[in-house]
PDB file of C-alpha atoms and ligand atoms in Angstrom:
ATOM      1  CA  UNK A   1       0.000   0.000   0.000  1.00  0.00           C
ATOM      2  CA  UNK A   2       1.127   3.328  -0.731  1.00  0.00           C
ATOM      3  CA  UNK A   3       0.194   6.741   1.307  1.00  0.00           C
ATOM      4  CA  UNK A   4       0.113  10.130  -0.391  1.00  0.00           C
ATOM      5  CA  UNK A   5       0.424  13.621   1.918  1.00  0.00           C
ATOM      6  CA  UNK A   6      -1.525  16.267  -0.153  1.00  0.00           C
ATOM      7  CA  UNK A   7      -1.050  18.649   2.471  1.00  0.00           C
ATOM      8  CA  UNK A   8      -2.826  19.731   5.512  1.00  0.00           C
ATOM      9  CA  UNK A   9      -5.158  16.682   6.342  1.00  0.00           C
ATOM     10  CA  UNK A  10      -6.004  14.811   3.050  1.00  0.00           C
ATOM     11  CA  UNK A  11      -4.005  11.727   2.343  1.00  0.00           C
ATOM     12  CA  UNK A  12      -4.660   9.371   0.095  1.00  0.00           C
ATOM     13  CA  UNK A  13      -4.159   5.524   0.495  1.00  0.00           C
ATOM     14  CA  UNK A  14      -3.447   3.593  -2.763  1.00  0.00           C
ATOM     15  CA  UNK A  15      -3.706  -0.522  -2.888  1.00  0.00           C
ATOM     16  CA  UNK A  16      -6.706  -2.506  -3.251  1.00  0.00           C
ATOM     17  CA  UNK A  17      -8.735   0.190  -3.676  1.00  0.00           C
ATOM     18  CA  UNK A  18      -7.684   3.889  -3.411  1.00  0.00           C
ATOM     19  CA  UNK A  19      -9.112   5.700  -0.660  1.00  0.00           C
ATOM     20  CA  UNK A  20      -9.208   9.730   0.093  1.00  0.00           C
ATOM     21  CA  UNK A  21      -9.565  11.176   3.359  1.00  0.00           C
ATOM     22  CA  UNK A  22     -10.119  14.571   3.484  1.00  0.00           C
ATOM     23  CA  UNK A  23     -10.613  15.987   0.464  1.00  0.00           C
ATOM     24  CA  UNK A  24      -9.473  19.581   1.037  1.00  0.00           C
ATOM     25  CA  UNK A  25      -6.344  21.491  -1.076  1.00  0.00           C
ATOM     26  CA  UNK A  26      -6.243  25.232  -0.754  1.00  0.00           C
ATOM     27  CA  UNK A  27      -6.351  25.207  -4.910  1.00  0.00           C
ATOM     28  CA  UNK A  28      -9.068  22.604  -5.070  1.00  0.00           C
ATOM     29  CA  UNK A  29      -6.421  20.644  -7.384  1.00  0.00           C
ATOM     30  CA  UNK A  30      -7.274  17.804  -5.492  1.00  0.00           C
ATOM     31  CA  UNK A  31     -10.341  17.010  -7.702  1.00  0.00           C
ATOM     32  CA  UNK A  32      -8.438  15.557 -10.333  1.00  0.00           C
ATOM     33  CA  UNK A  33      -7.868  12.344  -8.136  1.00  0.00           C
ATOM     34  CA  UNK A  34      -9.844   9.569  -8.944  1.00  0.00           C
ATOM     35  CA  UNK A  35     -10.362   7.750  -5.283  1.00  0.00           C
ATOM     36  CA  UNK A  36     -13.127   4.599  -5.057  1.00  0.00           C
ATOM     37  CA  UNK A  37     -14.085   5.831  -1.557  1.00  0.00           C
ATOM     38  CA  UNK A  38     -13.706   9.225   0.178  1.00  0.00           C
ATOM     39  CA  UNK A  39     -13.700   9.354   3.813  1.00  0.00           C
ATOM     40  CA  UNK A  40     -14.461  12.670   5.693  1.00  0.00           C
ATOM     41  CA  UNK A  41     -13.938  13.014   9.773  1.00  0.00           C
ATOM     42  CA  UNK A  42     -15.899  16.067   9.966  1.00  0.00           C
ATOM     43  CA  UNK A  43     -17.992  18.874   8.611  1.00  0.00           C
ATOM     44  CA  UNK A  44     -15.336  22.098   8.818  1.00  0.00           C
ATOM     45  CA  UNK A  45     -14.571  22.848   5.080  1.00  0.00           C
ATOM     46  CA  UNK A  46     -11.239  22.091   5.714  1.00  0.00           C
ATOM     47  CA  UNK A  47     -12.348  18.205   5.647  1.00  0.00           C
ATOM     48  CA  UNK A  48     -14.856  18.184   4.147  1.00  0.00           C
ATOM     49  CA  UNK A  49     -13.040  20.502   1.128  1.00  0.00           C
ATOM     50  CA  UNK A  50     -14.198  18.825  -2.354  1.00  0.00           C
ATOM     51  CA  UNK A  51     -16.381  15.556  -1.214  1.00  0.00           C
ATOM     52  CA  UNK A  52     -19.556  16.589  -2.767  1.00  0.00           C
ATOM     53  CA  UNK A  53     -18.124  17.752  -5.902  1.00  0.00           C
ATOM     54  CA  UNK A  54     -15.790  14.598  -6.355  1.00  0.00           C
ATOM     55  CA  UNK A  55     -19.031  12.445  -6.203  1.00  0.00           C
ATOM     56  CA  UNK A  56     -17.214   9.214  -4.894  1.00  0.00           C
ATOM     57  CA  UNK A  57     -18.919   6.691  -2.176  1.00  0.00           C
ATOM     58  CA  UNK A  58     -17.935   8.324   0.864  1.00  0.00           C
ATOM     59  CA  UNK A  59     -17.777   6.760   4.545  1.00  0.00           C
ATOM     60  CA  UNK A  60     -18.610   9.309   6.897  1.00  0.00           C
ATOM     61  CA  UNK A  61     -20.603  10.116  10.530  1.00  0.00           C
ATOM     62  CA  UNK A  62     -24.331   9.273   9.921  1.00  0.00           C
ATOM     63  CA  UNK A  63     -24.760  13.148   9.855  1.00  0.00           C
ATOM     64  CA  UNK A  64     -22.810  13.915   7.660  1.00  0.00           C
ATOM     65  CA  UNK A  65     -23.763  11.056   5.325  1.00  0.00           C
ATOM     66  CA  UNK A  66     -27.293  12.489   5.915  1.00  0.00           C
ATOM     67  CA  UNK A  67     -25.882  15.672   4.563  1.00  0.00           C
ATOM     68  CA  UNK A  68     -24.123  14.312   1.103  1.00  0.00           C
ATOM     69  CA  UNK A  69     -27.496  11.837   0.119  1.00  0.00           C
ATOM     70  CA  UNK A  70     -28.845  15.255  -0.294  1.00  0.00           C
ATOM     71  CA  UNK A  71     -26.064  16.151  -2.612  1.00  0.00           C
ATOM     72  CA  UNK A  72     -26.896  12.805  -4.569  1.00  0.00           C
ATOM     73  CA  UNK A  73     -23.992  11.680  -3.127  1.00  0.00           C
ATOM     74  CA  UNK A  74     -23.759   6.977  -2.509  1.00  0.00           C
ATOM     75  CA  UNK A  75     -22.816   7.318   1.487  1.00  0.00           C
ATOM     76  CA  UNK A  76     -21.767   4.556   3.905  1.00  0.00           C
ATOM     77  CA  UNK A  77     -22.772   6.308   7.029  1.00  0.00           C
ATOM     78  CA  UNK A  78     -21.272   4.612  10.203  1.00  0.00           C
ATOM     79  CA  UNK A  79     -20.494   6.380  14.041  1.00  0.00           C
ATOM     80  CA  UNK A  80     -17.469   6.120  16.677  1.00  0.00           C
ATOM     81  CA  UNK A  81     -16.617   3.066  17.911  1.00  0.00           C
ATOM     82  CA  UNK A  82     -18.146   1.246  15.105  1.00  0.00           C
ATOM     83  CA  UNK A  83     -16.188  -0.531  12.215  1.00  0.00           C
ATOM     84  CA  UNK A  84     -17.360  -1.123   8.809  1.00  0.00           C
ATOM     85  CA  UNK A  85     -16.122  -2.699   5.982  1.00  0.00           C
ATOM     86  CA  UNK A  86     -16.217  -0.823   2.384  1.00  0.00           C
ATOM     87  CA  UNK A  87     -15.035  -2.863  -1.011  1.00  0.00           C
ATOM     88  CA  UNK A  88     -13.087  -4.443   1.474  1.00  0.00           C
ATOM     89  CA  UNK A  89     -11.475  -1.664   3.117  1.00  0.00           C
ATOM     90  CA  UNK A  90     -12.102  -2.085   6.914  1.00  0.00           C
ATOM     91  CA  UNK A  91     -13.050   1.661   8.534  1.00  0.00           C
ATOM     92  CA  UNK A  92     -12.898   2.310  12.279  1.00  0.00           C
ATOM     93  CA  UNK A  93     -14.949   5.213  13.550  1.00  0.00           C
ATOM     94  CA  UNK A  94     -12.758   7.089  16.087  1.00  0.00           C
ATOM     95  CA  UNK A  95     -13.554   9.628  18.653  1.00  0.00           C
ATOM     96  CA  UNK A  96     -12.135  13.198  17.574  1.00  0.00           C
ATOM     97  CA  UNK A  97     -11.879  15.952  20.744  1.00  0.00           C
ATOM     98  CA  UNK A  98     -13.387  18.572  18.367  1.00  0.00           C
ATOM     99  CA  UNK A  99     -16.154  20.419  17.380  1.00  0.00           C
ATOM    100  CA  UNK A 100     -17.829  19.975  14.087  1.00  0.00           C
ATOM    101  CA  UNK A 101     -20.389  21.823  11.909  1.00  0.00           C
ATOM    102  CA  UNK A 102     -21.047  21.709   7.673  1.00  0.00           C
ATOM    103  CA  UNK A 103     -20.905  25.286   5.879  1.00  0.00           C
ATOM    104  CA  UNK A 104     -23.920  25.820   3.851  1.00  0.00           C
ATOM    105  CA  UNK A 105     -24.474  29.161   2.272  1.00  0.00           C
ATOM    106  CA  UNK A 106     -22.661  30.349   5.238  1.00  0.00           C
ATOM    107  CA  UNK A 107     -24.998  29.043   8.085  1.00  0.00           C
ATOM    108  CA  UNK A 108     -23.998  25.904  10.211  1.00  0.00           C
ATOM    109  CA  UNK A 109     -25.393  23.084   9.690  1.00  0.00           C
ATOM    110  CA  UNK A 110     -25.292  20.033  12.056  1.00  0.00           C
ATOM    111  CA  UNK A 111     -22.399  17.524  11.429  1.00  0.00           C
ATOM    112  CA  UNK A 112     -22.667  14.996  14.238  1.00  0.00           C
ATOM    113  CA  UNK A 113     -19.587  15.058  16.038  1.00  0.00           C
ATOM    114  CA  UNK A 114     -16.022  14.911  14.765  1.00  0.00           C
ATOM    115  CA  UNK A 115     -14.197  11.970  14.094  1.00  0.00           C
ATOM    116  CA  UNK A 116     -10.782  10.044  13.080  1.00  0.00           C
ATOM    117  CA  UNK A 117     -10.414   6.974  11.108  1.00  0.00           C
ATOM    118  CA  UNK A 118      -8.667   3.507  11.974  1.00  0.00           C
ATOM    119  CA  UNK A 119      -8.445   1.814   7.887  1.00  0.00           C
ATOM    120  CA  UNK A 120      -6.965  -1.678   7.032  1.00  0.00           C
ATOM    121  CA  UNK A 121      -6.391  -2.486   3.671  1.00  0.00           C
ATOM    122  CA  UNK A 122      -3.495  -4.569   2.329  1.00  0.00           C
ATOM    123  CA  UNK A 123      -2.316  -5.547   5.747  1.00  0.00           C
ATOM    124  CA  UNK A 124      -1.569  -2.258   6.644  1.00  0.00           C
ATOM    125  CA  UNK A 125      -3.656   0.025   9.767  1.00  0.00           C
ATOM    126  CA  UNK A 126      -2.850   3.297   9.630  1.00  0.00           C
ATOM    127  CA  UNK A 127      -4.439   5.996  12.042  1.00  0.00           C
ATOM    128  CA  UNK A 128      -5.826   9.279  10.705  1.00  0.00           C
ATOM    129  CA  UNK A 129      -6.959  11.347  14.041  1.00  0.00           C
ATOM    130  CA  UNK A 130      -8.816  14.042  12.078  1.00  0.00           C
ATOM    131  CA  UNK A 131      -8.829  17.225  14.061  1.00  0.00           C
ATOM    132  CA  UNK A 132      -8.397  16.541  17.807  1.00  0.00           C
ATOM    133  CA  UNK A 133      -7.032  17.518  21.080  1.00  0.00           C
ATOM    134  CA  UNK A 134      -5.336  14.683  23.193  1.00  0.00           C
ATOM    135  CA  UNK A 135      -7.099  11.861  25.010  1.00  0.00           C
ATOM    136  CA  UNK A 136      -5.939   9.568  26.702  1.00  0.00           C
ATOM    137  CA  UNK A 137      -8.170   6.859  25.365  1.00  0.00           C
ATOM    138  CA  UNK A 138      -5.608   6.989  22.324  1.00  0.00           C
ATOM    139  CA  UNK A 139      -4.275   3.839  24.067  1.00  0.00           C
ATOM    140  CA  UNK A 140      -7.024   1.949  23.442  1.00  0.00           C
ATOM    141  CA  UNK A 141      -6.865   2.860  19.739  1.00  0.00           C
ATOM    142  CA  UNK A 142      -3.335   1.091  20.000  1.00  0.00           C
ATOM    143  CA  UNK A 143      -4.131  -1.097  22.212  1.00  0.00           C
ATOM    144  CA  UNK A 144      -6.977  -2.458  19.809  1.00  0.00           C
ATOM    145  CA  UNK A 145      -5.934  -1.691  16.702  1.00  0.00           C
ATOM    146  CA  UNK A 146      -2.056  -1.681  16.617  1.00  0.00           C
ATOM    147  CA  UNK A 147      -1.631   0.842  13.985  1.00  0.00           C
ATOM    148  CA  UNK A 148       1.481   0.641  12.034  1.00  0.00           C
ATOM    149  CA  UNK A 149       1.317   4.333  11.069  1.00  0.00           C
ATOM    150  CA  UNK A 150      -0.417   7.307  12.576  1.00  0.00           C
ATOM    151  CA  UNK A 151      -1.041  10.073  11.044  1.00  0.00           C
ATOM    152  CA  UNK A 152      -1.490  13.247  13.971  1.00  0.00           C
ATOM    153  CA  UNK A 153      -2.160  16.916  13.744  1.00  0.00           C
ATOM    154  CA  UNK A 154       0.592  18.729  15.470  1.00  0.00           C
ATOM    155  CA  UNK A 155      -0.528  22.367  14.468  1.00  0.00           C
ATOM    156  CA  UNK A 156      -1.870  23.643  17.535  1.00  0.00           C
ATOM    157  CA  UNK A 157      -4.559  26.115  17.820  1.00  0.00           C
ATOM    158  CA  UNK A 158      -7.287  24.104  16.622  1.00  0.00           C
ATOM    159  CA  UNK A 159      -5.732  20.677  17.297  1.00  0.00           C
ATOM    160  CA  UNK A 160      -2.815  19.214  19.486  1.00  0.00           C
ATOM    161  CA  UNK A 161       0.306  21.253  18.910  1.00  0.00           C
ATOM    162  CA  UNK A 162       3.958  19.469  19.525  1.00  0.00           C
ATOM    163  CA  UNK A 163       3.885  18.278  23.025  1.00  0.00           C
ATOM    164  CA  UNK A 164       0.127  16.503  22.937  1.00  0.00           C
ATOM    165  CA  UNK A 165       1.065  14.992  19.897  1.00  0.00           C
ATOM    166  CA  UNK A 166       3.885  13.210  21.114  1.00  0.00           C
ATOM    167  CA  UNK A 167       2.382  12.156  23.657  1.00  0.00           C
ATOM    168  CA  UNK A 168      -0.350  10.554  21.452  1.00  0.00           C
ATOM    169  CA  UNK A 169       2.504   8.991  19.667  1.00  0.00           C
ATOM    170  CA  UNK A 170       3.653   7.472  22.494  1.00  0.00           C
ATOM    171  CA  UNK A 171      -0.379   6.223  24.092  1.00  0.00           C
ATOM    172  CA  UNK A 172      -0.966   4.801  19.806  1.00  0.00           C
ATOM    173  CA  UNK A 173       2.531   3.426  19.909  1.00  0.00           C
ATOM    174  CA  UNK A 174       2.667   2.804  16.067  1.00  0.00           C
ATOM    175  CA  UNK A 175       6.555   2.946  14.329  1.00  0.00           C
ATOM    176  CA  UNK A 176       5.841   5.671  11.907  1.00  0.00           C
ATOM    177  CA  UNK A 177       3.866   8.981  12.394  1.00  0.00           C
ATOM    178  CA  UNK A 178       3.146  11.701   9.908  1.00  0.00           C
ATOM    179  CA  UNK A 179       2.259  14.875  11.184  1.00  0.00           C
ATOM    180  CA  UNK A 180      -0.385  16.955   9.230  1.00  0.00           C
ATOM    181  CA  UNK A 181      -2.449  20.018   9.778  1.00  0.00           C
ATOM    182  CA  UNK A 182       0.439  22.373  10.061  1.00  0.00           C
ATOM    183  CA  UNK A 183       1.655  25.060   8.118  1.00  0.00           C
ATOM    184  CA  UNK A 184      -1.399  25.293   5.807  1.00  0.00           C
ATOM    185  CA  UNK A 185      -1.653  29.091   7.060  1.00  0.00           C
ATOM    186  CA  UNK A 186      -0.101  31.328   9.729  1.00  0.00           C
ATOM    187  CA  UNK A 187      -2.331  30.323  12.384  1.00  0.00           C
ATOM    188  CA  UNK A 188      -1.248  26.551  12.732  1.00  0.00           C
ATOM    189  CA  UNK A 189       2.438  26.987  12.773  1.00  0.00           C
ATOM    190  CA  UNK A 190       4.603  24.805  13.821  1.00  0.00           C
ATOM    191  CA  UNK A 191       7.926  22.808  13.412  1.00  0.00           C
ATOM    192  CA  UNK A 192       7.442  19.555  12.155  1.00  0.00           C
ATOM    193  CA  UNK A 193      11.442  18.991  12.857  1.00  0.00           C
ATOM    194  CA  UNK A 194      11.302  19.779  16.656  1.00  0.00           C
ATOM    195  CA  UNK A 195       8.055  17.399  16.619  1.00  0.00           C
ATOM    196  CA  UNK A 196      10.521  14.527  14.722  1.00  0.00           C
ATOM    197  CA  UNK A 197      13.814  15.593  17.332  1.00  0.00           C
ATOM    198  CA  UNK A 198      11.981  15.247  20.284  1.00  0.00           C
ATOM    199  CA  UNK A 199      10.320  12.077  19.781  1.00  0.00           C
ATOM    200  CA  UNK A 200      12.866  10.406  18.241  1.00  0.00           C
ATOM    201  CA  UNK A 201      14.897  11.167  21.131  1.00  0.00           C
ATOM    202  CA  UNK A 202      12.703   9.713  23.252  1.00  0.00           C
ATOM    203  CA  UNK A 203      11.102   7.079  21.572  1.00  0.00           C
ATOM    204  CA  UNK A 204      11.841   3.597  19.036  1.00  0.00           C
ATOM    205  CA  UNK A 205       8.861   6.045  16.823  1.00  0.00           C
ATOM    206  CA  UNK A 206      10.278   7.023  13.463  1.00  0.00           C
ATOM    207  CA  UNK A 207       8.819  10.453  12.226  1.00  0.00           C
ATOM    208  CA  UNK A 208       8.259  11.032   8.781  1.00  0.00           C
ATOM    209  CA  UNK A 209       7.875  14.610   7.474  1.00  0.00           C
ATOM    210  CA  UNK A 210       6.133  14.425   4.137  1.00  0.00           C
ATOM    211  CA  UNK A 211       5.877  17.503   1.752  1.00  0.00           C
ATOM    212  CA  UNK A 212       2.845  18.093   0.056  1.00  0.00           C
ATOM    213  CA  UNK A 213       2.112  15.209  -2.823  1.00  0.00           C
ATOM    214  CA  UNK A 214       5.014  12.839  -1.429  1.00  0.00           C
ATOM    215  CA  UNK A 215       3.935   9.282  -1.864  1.00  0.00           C
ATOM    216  CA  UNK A 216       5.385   6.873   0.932  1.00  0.00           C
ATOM    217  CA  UNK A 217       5.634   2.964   0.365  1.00  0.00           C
ATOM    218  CA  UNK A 218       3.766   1.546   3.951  1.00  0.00           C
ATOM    219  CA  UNK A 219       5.796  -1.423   3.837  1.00  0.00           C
ATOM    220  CA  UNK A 220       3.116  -4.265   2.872  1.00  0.00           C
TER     221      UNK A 220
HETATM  222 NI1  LIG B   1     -11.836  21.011  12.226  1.00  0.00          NI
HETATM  223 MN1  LIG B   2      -9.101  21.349  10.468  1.00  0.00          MN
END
């Protein structure tokens, strides 16, 4: 399997089947992928980004699902702590320490609550927390799940900055993390190299720093 960095939160998974989470690129250039499923861990547009206009089967909180039937849009709708398997991709339902909402015609509209993602495919779990401040509960996530890569948000602000997300490194306890949501503007700044220092001082964890559009091989 093969993981793509976009930038901010959108990766893209490639094997089997490929799978988008997070459809959002500042430039929207992100529509020219062609992904078999999308899968969204919250309403802000920043997630959410292109989903209805890229018009793929997309596993999301039964809210938001809700949301993109409207939009004509084939949903698997699903809710934390449940898994579900898609065209044999196997989605986990995480909690997300976040708020959530979908932009229409600039009112709120309900999203459910936010969420992360646990997906197997190919022998390979990777972690994709979504937006999220720390919990503890992370354990349980590698306790359960043992994923072999996590991807955290180490941008602060709006999410865990440096210091909670190593320490979610260290509760998930997979060998590779890739931070996201940072940099995308002023206002989550941060140093993705201090983040990849510090816990590799500390920790077996191997950091990798993607830039936007590098593809990484995941190893099965
Ligand atoms: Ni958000
Ligand atoms: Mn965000």
């Amino acid at each position: 399997m093969k993981l793509t960095w976009f930038g901010h939160s959108c990766v893209l998974l490639s094997g089997t089947k490929k799978v988008l989470i997070d459809p959002f690129m500042e430039d929207g250039s992100i529509l020219g992928a062609k992904p078999d499923i999308v899968a969204v861990t919250h309403g802000h547009s920043d997630h959410l980004g292109e989903t209805v206009a890229l018009n793929k089967k997309t596993v999301a909180i039964t809210e938001i699902a809700k949301y993109l039937k409207t939009k004509g849009l084939l949903t698997e709708s699903m809710n934390i702590g449940g898994t579900h398997v898609v065209d044999g991709v196997t989605f986990t339902m995480t909690q997300a320490l976040h708020s959530t909402s979908i932009e229409e015609a600039g009112v709120g509209v309900s999203g459910g609550t936010a969420a992360g993602f646990v997906i197997h495919m190919d022998d390979v779990t990777v972690y994709h927390a979504g937006d999220t401040g720390l919990f503890s509960d992370m354990k349980l996530i590698g306790d359960l799940y043992h994923p072999d890569i996590a991807m955290l948000p180490i941008g602060g602000r709006f999410t865990m900055g440096v210091p909670e997300a190593m320490m979610a490194a260290s509760f998930i306890g997979a060998r590779t993390v890739i931070p996201i949501h940072y940099n995308t503007w002023n206002r989550i700044a941060a140093d993705p190299l201090m983040f990849k220092k510090s816990l590799e001082r500390t920790t077996d964890i191997v950091v990798k720093i993607l830039s936007p559009g590098e593809t990484i091989e995941t190893g099965s």
